[in-house]
């Protein structure tokens, strides 16, 4: 019986101390805000910033479509590249047309995102060719169609 009284007394004392500490905490004005360390914010920015897609992440359906670090698409044809999955939250593929009159890029199989399409004009024009690639359960697919007339030179694309 005596042990129960001591236990009840200790519990009441703890509740009383808790109430007092909450009261003191709410009346105390603390104007300081939490300053996150620089290394933490730079690490977060690194993970949230879109990462560039590497050519090694592209697997062409035809080996001739990827030659010496460049994407080669014969005139009037289409090359299809499977995009490897990544743990990054977002990746960006940036290409520029270095040979040929124009090429059409189509990014498909993005989970929940409609296909993205962009046409690249010849090298004289400045065009934003950044296509965002989001992670998903499915692999992405990049199709590049060379819009040069048949018999003309192949379209040659390289990363920016």
Backbone as JSON Lines, residues from 0, in Angstrom:
{"i":0,"aa":"X","n":[0.81,-1.18,0.0],"ca":[0.0,0.0,0.0],"c":[0.87,1.26,0.0]}
{"i":1,"aa":"X","n":[1.92,1.21,0.75],"ca":[2.82,2.35,0.85],"c":[3.51,2.59,-0.5]}
{"i":2,"aa":"X","n":[3.86,1.52,-1.23],"ca":[4.51,1.66,-2.55],"c":[3.58,2.35,-3.55]}
{"i":3,"aa":"X","n":[2.27,2.06,-3.43],"ca":[1.32,2.69,-4.34],"c":[1.24,4.2,-4.07]}
{"i":4,"aa":"X","n":[1.28,4.59,-2.8],"ca":[1.22,6.01,-2.45],"c":[2.46,6.74,-2.97]}
{"i":5,"aa":"X","n":[3.6,6.11,-2.87],"ca":[4.84,6.73,-3.36],"c":[4.79,6.87,-4.89]}
{"i":6,"aa":"X","n":[4.31,5.85,-5.56],"ca":[4.2,5.87,-7.01],"c":[3.23,6.96,-7.47]}
{"i":7,"aa":"X","n":[2.11,7.1,-6.78],"ca":[1.13,8.14,-7.12],"c":[1.72,9.52,-6.86]}
{"i":8,"aa":"X","n":[2.45,9.67,-5.77],"ca":[3.09,10.94,-5.45],"c":[4.11,11.31,-6.53]}
{"i":9,"aa":"X","n":[4.93,10.36,-7.0],"ca":[5.94,10.62,-8.03],"c":[5.27,11.0,-9.35]}
{"i":10,"aa":"X","n":[4.18,10.3,-9.71],"ca":[3.46,10.63,-10.93],"c":[2.86,12.03,-10.86]}
{"i":11,"aa":"X","n":[2.27,12.38,-9.74],"ca":[1.71,13.74,-9.57],"c":[2.81,14.79,-9.66]}
{"i":12,"aa":"X","n":[3.95,14.51,-9.07],"ca":[5.08,15.43,-9.12],"c":[5.56,15.61,-10.57]}
{"i":13,"aa":"X","n":[5.64,14.53,-11.33],"ca":[6.05,14.6,-12.73],"c":[5.06,15.41,-13.56]}
{"i":14,"aa":"X","n":[3.77,15.19,-13.34],"ca":[2.74,15.94,-14.06],"c":[2.84,17.42,-13.72]}
{"i":15,"aa":"X","n":[3.05,17.74,-12.44],"ca":[3.18,19.13,-12.02],"c":[4.42,19.78,-12.66]}
{"i":16,"aa":"X","n":[5.53,19.08,-12.69],"ca":[6.75,19.61,-13.32],"c":[6.54,19.8,-14.82]}
{"i":17,"aa":"X","n":[5.83,18.9,-15.45],"ca":[5.55,19.01,-16.88],"c":[4.69,20.26,-17.16]}
{"i":18,"aa":"X","n":[3.67,20.47,-16.36],"ca":[2.79,21.64,-16.54],"c":[3.57,22.93,-16.32]}
{"i":19,"aa":"X","n":[4.42,22.96,-15.31],"ca":[5.23,24.16,-15.04],"c":[6.19,24.43,-16.19]}
{"i":20,"aa":"X","n":[6.83,23.4,-16.71],"ca":[7.79,23.61,-17.81],"c":[7.08,24.07,-19.09]}
{"i":21,"aa":"X","n":[5.9,23.55,-19.35],"ca":[5.13,24.01,-20.52],"c":[4.74,25.47,-20.35]}
{"i":22,"aa":"X","n":[4.31,25.85,-19.16],"ca":[3.9,27.23,-18.9],"c":[5.08,28.18,-19.06]}
{"i":23,"aa":"X","n":[6.21,27.81,-18.52],"ca":[7.4,28.66,-18.64],"c":[7.84,28.74,-20.1]}
{"i":24,"aa":"X","n":[7.76,27.63,-20.82],"ca":[8.17,27.62,-22.23],"c":[7.3,28.49,-23.11]}
{"i":25,"aa":"X","n":[6.01,28.54,-22.84],"ca":[5.12,29.36,-23.68],"c":[5.23,30.83,-23.36]}
{"i":26,"aa":"X","n":[5.58,31.19,-22.14],"ca":[5.71,32.61,-21.8],"c":[7.08,33.16,-22.15]}
{"i":27,"aa":"X","n":[8.03,32.3,-22.34],"ca":[9.38,32.75,-22.69],"c":[9.42,33.12,-24.17]}
{"i":28,"aa":"X","n":[9.84,34.34,-24.46],"ca":[9.93,34.8,-25.84],"c":[11.32,34.48,-26.37]}
{"i":29,"aa":"X","n":[11.38,33.61,-27.36],"ca":[12.66,33.26,-27.97],"c":[12.58,33.64,-29.44]}
{"i":30,"aa":"X","n":[13.25,34.72,-29.78],"ca":[13.18,35.24,-31.14],"c":[14.18,34.59,-32.08]}
{"i":31,"aa":"X","n":[14.95,33.66,-31.61],"ca":[15.94,33.02,-32.46],"c":[15.27,31.96,-33.32]}
{"i":32,"aa":"X","n":[15.62,31.97,-34.6],"ca":[15.13,30.93,-35.5],"c":[16.25,29.92,-35.73]}
{"i":33,"aa":"X","n":[15.85,28.75,-36.1],"ca":[16.82,27.7,-36.35],"c":[17.59,28.01,-37.62]}
{"i":34,"aa":"X","n":[18.89,28.03,-37.53],"ca":[19.75,28.25,-38.68],"c":[20.35,26.9,-39.09]}
{"i":35,"aa":"X","n":[19.93,26.42,-40.26],"ca":[20.48,25.14,-40.69],"c":[21.91,25.35,-41.16]}
{"i":36,"aa":"X","n":[22.77,24.37,-40.93],"ca":[24.17,24.52,-41.34],"c":[24.29,24.61,-42.86]}
{"i":37,"aa":"X","n":[25.33,25.31,-43.32],"ca":[25.54,25.49,-44.76],"c":[25.7,24.16,-45.48]}
{"i":38,"aa":"X","n":[26.39,23.23,-44.84],"ca":[26.63,21.94,-45.5],"c":[25.32,21.19,-45.73]}
{"i":39,"aa":"X","n":[24.35,21.37,-44.83],"ca":[23.08,20.68,-44.97],"c":[22.28,21.27,-46.13]}
{"i":40,"aa":"X","n":[22.26,22.6,-46.26],"ca":[21.51,23.21,-47.35],"c":[22.18,22.91,-48.69]}
{"i":41,"aa":"X","n":[23.51,22.88,-48.75],"ca":[24.17,22.58,-50.03],"c":[23.94,21.12,-50.41]}
{"i":42,"aa":"X","n":[23.87,20.22,-49.44],"ca":[23.58,18.82,-49.74],"c":[22.16,18.67,-50.25]}
{"i":43,"aa":"X","n":[21.22,19.4,-49.65],"ca":[19.83,19.36,-50.11],"c":[19.7,19.92,-51.52]}
{"i":44,"aa":"X","n":[20.42,21.01,-51.81],"ca":[20.37,21.59,-53.14],"c":[20.95,20.64,-54.17]}
{"i":45,"aa":"X","n":[21.98,19.91,-53.8],"ca":[22.6,18.96,-54.71],"c":[21.62,17.85,-55.07]}
{"i":46,"aa":"X","n":[20.87,17.37,-54.07],"ca":[19.93,16.29,-54.33],"c":[18.68,16.78,-55.07]}
{"i":47,"aa":"X","n":[18.27,18.01,-54.84],"ca":[17.07,18.54,-55.49],"c":[17.36,19.1,-56.88]}
{"i":48,"aa":"X","n":[18.6,19.45,-57.13],"ca":[18.97,20.02,-58.42],"c":[18.96,18.92,-59.49]}
{"i":49,"aa":"X","n":[18.38,19.19,-60.65],"ca":[18.38,18.18,-61.71],"c":[19.81,17.78,-62.09]}
{"i":50,"aa":"X","n":[20.04,16.49,-62.2],"ca":[21.34,15.97,-62.57],"c":[21.37,15.72,-64.08]}
{"i":51,"aa":"X","n":[22.49,16.02,-64.74],"ca":[22.54,15.79,-66.18],"c":[22.55,14.28,-66.49]}
{"i":52,"aa":"X","n":[21.84,13.92,-67.54],"ca":[21.82,12.53,-68.0],"c":[23.12,12.27,-68.75]}
{"i":53,"aa":"X","n":[23.77,11.19,-68.43],"ca":[25.02,10.81,-69.08],"c":[24.71,9.94,-70.29]}
{"i":54,"aa":"X","n":[25.57,9.98,-71.3],"ca":[25.36,9.13,-72.47],"c":[25.43,7.65,-72.1]}
{"i":55,"aa":"X","n":[26.13,7.33,-71.03],"ca":[26.19,5.94,-70.58],"c":[24.83,5.45,-70.08]}
{"i":56,"aa":"X","n":[23.93,6.38,-69.74],"ca":[22.58,6.02,-69.3],"c":[21.65,5.69,-70.46]}
{"i":57,"aa":"X","n":[22.11,5.94,-71.69],"ca":[21.3,5.67,-72.88],"c":[21.74,4.36,-73.51]}
{"i":58,"aa":"X","n":[20.79,3.47,-73.73],"ca":[21.07,2.19,-74.39],"c":[20.34,2.18,-75.72]}
{"i":59,"aa":"X","n":[21.08,2.33,-76.85],"ca":[20.41,2.39,-78.15],"c":[19.88,1.03,-78.58]}
{"i":60,"aa":"X","n":[18.74,1.06,-79.31],"ca":[18.2,-0.19,-79.85],"c":[19.07,-0.71,-80.99]}
{"i":61,"aa":"X","n":[19.76,0.21,-81.68],"ca":[20.71,-0.13,-82.73],"c":[22.05,0.46,-82.34]}
{"i":62,"aa":"X","n":[23.09,-0.37,-82.33],"ca":[24.4,0.08,-81.86],"c":[24.95,1.24,-82.68]}
{"i":63,"aa":"X","n":[24.58,1.36,-83.94],"ca":[25.12,2.43,-84.78],"c":[24.57,3.81,-84.4]}
{"i":64,"aa":"X","n":[23.55,3.85,-83.55],"ca":[22.96,5.14,-83.15],"c":[23.81,5.88,-82.13]}
{"i":65,"aa":"X","n":[24.75,5.22,-81.5],"ca":[25.62,5.85,-80.51],"c":[27.06,5.56,-80.89]}
{"i":66,"aa":"X","n":[27.75,6.59,-81.37],"ca":[29.12,6.41,-81.85],"c":[30.02,7.48,-81.27]}
{"i":67,"aa":"X","n":[31.07,7.07,-80.61],"ca":[32.11,7.96,-80.09],"c":[31.55,9.17,-79.33]}
{"i":68,"aa":"X","n":[30.63,8.91,-78.42],"ca":[30.1,9.96,-77.57],"c":[29.1,10.88,-78.26]}
{"i":69,"aa":"X","n":[28.6,10.49,-79.43],"ca":[27.6,11.29,-80.14],"c":[26.45,10.39,-80.56]}
{"i":70,"aa":"X","n":[25.27,10.99,-80.69],"ca":[24.1,10.28,-81.16],"c":[24.0,10.49,-82.66]}
{"i":71,"aa":"X","n":[24.0,9.4,-83.42],"ca":[23.99,9.46,-84.88],"c":[22.69,8.83,-85.37]}
{"i":72,"aa":"X","n":[21.88,9.64,-86.06],"ca":[20.6,9.17,-86.58],"c":[20.6,9.38,-88.09]}
{"i":73,"aa":"X","n":[20.54,8.29,-88.87],"ca":[20.52,8.44,-90.32],"c":[19.31,9.26,-90.78]}
{"i":74,"aa":"X","n":[19.46,9.96,-91.88],"ca":[18.4,10.82,-92.42],"c":[17.14,10.02,-92.67]}
{"i":75,"aa":"X","n":[15.99,10.57,-92.26],"ca":[14.71,9.95,-92.49],"c":[14.4,8.76,-91.6]}
{"i":76,"aa":"X","n":[15.23,8.48,-90.59],"ca":[14.98,7.33,-89.71],"c":[14.87,7.79,-88.26]}
{"i":77,"aa":"X","n":[14.59,6.82,-87.4],"ca":[14.44,7.1,-85.97],"c":[15.32,6.15,-85.17]}
{"i":78,"aa":"X","n":[16.0,6.66,-84.19],"ca":[16.76,5.84,-83.23],"c":[16.04,5.91,-81.89]}
{"i":79,"aa":"X","n":[15.95,4.77,-81.24],"ca":[15.29,4.69,-79.94],"c":[16.33,4.32,-78.89]}
{"i":80,"aa":"X","n":[16.32,5.06,-77.78],"ca":[17.26,4.85,-76.68],"c":[16.48,4.56,-75.41]}
{"i":81,"aa":"X","n":[16.83,3.47,-74.75],"ca":[16.26,3.18,-73.44],"c":[17.06,3.97,-72.41]}
{"i":82,"aa":"X","n":[16.37,4.6,-71.48],"ca":[17.03,5.4,-70.44],"c":[17.05,4.59,-69.16]}
{"i":83,"aa":"X","n":[18.24,4.4,-68.62],"ca":[18.4,3.65,-67.38],"c":[17.78,4.42,-66.22]}
{"i":84,"aa":"X","n":[17.25,3.68,-65.25],"ca":[16.68,4.31,-64.06],"c":[17.8,4.89,-63.2]}
{"i":85,"aa":"X","n":[17.41,5.83,-62.36],"ca":[18.37,6.48,-61.46],"c":[17.68,6.79,-60.15]}
{"i":86,"aa":"X","n":[18.48,6.95,-59.11],"ca":[17.92,7.29,-57.8],"c":[17.75,8.8,-57.63]}
{"i":87,"aa":"X","n":[18.26,9.6,-58.57],"ca":[18.09,11.04,-58.47],"c":[16.63,11.41,-58.65]}
{"i":88,"aa":"X","n":[16.22,12.5,-58.0],"ca":[14.83,12.91,-58.1],"c":[14.49,13.41,-59.49]}
{"i":89,"aa":"X","n":[15.43,14.01,-60.15],"ca":[15.18,14.51,-61.5],"c":[16.49,14.57,-62.27]}
{"i":90,"aa":"X","n":[16.43,14.14,-63.51],"ca":[17.58,14.27,-64.4],"c":[17.15,15.06,-65.62]}
{"i":91,"aa":"X","n":[18.12,15.65,-66.28],"ca":[17.86,16.48,-67.45],"c":[18.75,16.01,-68.58]}
{"i":92,"aa":"X","n":[18.16,15.83,-69.76],"ca":[18.96,15.54,-70.94],"c":[19.02,16.81,-71.77]}
{"i":93,"aa":"X","n":[20.23,17.25,-72.07],"ca":[20.45,18.46,-72.86],"c":[21.24,18.07,-74.1]}
{"i":94,"aa":"X","n":[20.63,18.23,-75.26],"ca":[21.29,17.88,-76.52],"c":[21.3,19.07,-77.45]}
{"i":95,"aa":"X","n":[22.28,19.09,-78.33],"ca":[22.33,20.11,-79.38],"c":[22.59,19.4,-80.7]}
{"i":96,"aa":"X","n":[22.0,19.92,-81.74],"ca":[22.15,19.37,-83.08],"c":[23.4,19.97,-83.69]}
{"i":97,"aa":"X","n":[24.4,19.14,-83.98],"ca":[25.65,19.67,-84.53],"c":[25.79,19.39,-86.03]}
{"i":98,"aa":"X","n":[24.93,18.49,-86.56],"ca":[24.93,18.23,-88.0],"c":[23.51,17.84,-88.4]}
{"i":99,"aa":"X","n":[23.04,18.39,-89.51],"ca":[21.7,18.09,-89.99],"c":[20.82,19.32,-89.92]}
{"i":100,"aa":"X","n":[19.66,19.25,-90.58],"ca":[18.78,20.41,-90.62],"c":[17.85,20.46,-89.41]}
{"i":101,"aa":"X","n":[17.27,19.32,-89.01],"ca":[16.44,19.31,-87.81],"c":[16.21,17.87,-87.35]}
{"i":102,"aa":"X","n":[15.9,17.75,-86.06],"ca":[15.64,16.44,-85.46],"c":[14.52,16.6,-84.44]}
{"i":103,"aa":"X","n":[13.7,15.56,-84.31],"ca":[12.6,15.57,-83.35],"c":[12.95,14.62,-82.21]}
{"i":104,"aa":"X","n":[12.85,15.11,-80.99],"ca":[13.09,14.31,-79.8],"c":[11.76,14.04,-79.12]}
{"i":105,"aa":"X","n":[11.52,12.77,-78.76],"ca":[10.29,12.4,-78.06],"c":[10.68,11.59,-76.84]}
{"i":106,"aa":"X","n":[10.32,12.07,-75.68],"ca":[10.61,11.4,-74.42],"c":[9.32,10.77,-73.92]}
{"i":107,"aa":"X","n":[9.3,9.44,-73.8],"ca":[8.09,8.73,-73.4],"c":[8.35,7.81,-72.22]}
{"i":108,"aa":"X","n":[7.28,7.12,-71.79],"ca":[7.32,6.15,-70.69],"c":[7.69,6.79,-69.36]}
{"i":109,"aa":"X","n":[7.35,8.04,-69.21],"ca":[7.54,8.7,-67.93],"c":[6.28,8.46,-67.12]}
{"i":110,"aa":"X","n":[6.4,7.84,-65.99],"ca":[5.25,7.44,-65.18],"c":[4.36,8.63,-64.84]}
{"i":111,"aa":"X","n":[3.15,8.6,-65.35],"ca":[2.18,9.64,-65.05],"c":[2.39,10.94,-65.78]}
{"i":112,"aa":"X","n":[3.36,11.0,-66.69],"ca":[3.66,12.24,-67.4],"c":[3.45,11.98,-68.89]}
{"i":113,"aa":"X","n":[2.71,12.83,-69.59],"ca":[2.52,12.63,-71.02],"c":[3.85,12.76,-71.76]}
{"i":114,"aa":"X","n":[3.97,12.13,-72.94],"ca":[5.22,12.24,-73.71],"c":[5.58,13.69,-74.0]}
{"i":115,"aa":"X","n":[6.87,13.98,-73.93],"ca":[7.35,15.31,-74.25],"c":[7.99,15.26,-75.62]}
{"i":116,"aa":"X","n":[7.76,16.28,-76.42],"ca":[8.28,16.32,-77.78],"c":[8.92,17.67,-78.02]}
{"i":117,"aa":"X","n":[10.06,17.65,-78.72],"ca":[10.73,18.9,-79.05],"c":[11.47,18.71,-80.37]}
{"i":118,"aa":"X","n":[11.43,19.74,-81.22],"ca":[12.14,19.71,-82.48],"c":[13.34,20.63,-82.38]}
{"i":119,"aa":"X","n":[14.5,20.09,-82.78],"ca":[15.73,20.88,-82.77],"c":[16.01,21.38,-84.17]}
{"i":120,"aa":"X","n":[16.15,22.69,-84.35],"ca":[16.53,23.21,-85.67],"c":[18.03,23.06,-85.87]}
{"i":121,"aa":"X","n":[18.5,23.54,-87.01],"ca":[19.93,23.43,-87.3],"c":[20.77,24.17,-86.28]}
{"i":122,"aa":"X","n":[22.08,24.01,-86.36],"ca":[23.0,24.53,-85.35],"c":[23.02,26.05,-85.26]}
{"i":123,"aa":"X","n":[22.52,26.75,-86.25],"ca":[22.54,28.21,-86.21],"c":[21.58,28.79,-85.19]}
{"i":124,"aa":"X","n":[20.55,28.08,-84.83],"ca":[19.55,28.61,-83.9],"c":[19.85,28.16,-82.48]}
{"i":125,"aa":"X","n":[19.54,29.01,-81.52],"ca":[19.71,28.68,-80.12],"c":[18.38,28.17,-79.58]}
{"i":126,"aa":"X","n":[18.34,26.92,-79.17],"ca":[17.11,26.33,-78.68],"c":[17.37,25.64,-77.36]}
{"i":127,"aa":"X","n":[16.45,25.82,-76.43],"ca":[16.53,25.12,-75.15],"c":[16.12,23.67,-75.39]}
{"i":128,"aa":"X","n":[17.05,22.76,-75.2],"ca":[16.76,21.35,-75.48],"c":[16.74,20.53,-74.2]}
{"i":129,"aa":"X","n":[16.5,21.16,-73.09],"ca":[16.49,20.44,-71.84],"c":[15.17,19.69,-71.69]}
{"i":130,"aa":"X","n":[15.25,18.37,-71.55],"ca":[14.07,17.55,-71.3],"c":[14.23,16.93,-69.92]}
{"i":131,"aa":"X","n":[13.24,17.12,-69.06],"ca":[13.3,16.59,-67.7],"c":[12.91,15.13,-67.68]}
{"i":132,"aa":"X","n":[13.71,14.34,-66.96],"ca":[13.46,12.91,-66.82],"c":[13.23,12.65,-65.34]}
{"i":133,"aa":"X","n":[12.07,12.13,-65.0],"ca":[11.72,11.87,-63.61],"c":[11.88,10.4,-63.31]}
{"i":134,"aa":"X","n":[12.25,10.05,-62.08],"ca":[12.39,8.63,-61.76],"c":[11.02,7.96,-61.74]}
{"i":135,"aa":"X","n":[11.01,6.7,-62.0],"ca":[9.76,5.97,-61.97],"c":[10.02,4.48,-61.97]}
{"i":136,"aa":"X","n":[8.95,3.71,-61.91],"ca":[9.1,2.27,-61.93],"c":[9.46,1.77,-63.32]}
{"i":137,"aa":"X","n":[9.03,2.53,-64.33],"ca":[9.32,2.14,-65.69],"c":[10.56,2.87,-66.18]}
{"i":138,"aa":"X","n":[11.21,2.27,-67.15],"ca":[12.34,2.92,-67.79],"c":[11.82,3.94,-68.78]}
{"i":139,"aa":"X","n":[12.52,5.05,-68.9],"ca":[12.16,6.06,-69.89],"c":[12.68,5.65,-71.25]}
{"i":140,"aa":"X","n":[12.16,6.29,-72.28],"ca":[12.59,6.0,-73.64],"c":[12.71,7.31,-74.4]}
{"i":141,"aa":"X","n":[13.82,7.49,-75.09],"ca":[14.06,8.67,-75.9],"c":[14.11,8.24,-77.36]}
{"i":142,"aa":"X","n":[13.24,8.84,-78.18],"ca":[13.24,8.58,-79.62],"c":[13.75,9.83,-80.31]}
{"i":143,"aa":"X","n":[14.69,9.65,-81.23],"ca":[15.21,10.78,-82.0],"c":[14.99,10.47,-83.47]}
{"i":144,"aa":"X","n":[14.26,11.35,-84.12],"ca":[13.94,11.19,-85.54],"c":[14.69,12.27,-86.31]}
{"i":145,"aa":"X","n":[15.48,11.85,-87.29],"ca":[16.21,12.8,-88.13],"c":[15.28,13.25,-89.24]}
{"i":146,"aa":"X","n":[14.99,14.54,-89.28],"ca":[14.04,15.09,-90.25],"c":[14.71,15.54,-91.54]}
{"i":147,"aa":"X","n":[15.98,15.22,-91.73],"ca":[16.67,15.52,-92.99],"c":[16.03,14.68,-94.1]}
{"i":148,"aa":"X","n":[15.97,15.2,-95.31],"ca":[15.44,14.39,-96.41],"c":[16.36,13.19,-96.66]}
{"i":149,"aa":"X","n":[15.77,12.09,-97.12],"ca":[16.57,10.9,-97.39],"c":[17.65,11.24,-98.42]}
{"i":150,"aa":"X","n":[18.8,10.68,-98.25],"ca":[19.93,10.96,-99.11],"c":[20.81,12.08,-98.56]}
{"i":151,"aa":"X","n":[20.3,12.85,-97.62],"ca":[21.08,13.92,-96.99],"c":[21.95,13.3,-95.88]}
{"i":152,"aa":"X","n":[22.77,14.12,-95.28],"ca":[23.64,13.61,-94.2],"c":[22.82,13.24,-92.97]}
{"i":153,"aa":"X","n":[23.4,12.41,-92.13],"ca":[22.75,11.98,-90.89],"c":[22.7,13.13,-89.9]}
{"i":154,"aa":"X","n":[21.77,13.04,-88.97],"ca":[21.71,14.01,-87.86],"c":[22.71,13.57,-86.8]}
{"i":155,"aa":"X","n":[23.46,14.51,-86.33],"ca":[24.47,14.24,-85.31],"c":[24.15,15.13,-84.11]}
{"i":156,"aa":"X","n":[23.93,14.5,-82.96],"ca":[23.6,15.23,-81.74],"c":[24.65,14.95,-80.68]}
{"i":157,"aa":"X","n":[24.91,15.94,-79.86],"ca":[25.89,15.79,-78.78],"c":[25.33,16.46,-77.53]}
{"i":158,"aa":"X","n":[25.79,16.0,-76.36],"ca":[25.36,16.67,-75.12],"c":[25.89,18.09,-75.09]}
{"i":159,"aa":"X","n":[25.14,18.95,-74.44],"ca":[25.58,20.34,-74.26],"c":[26.74,20.39,-73.32]}
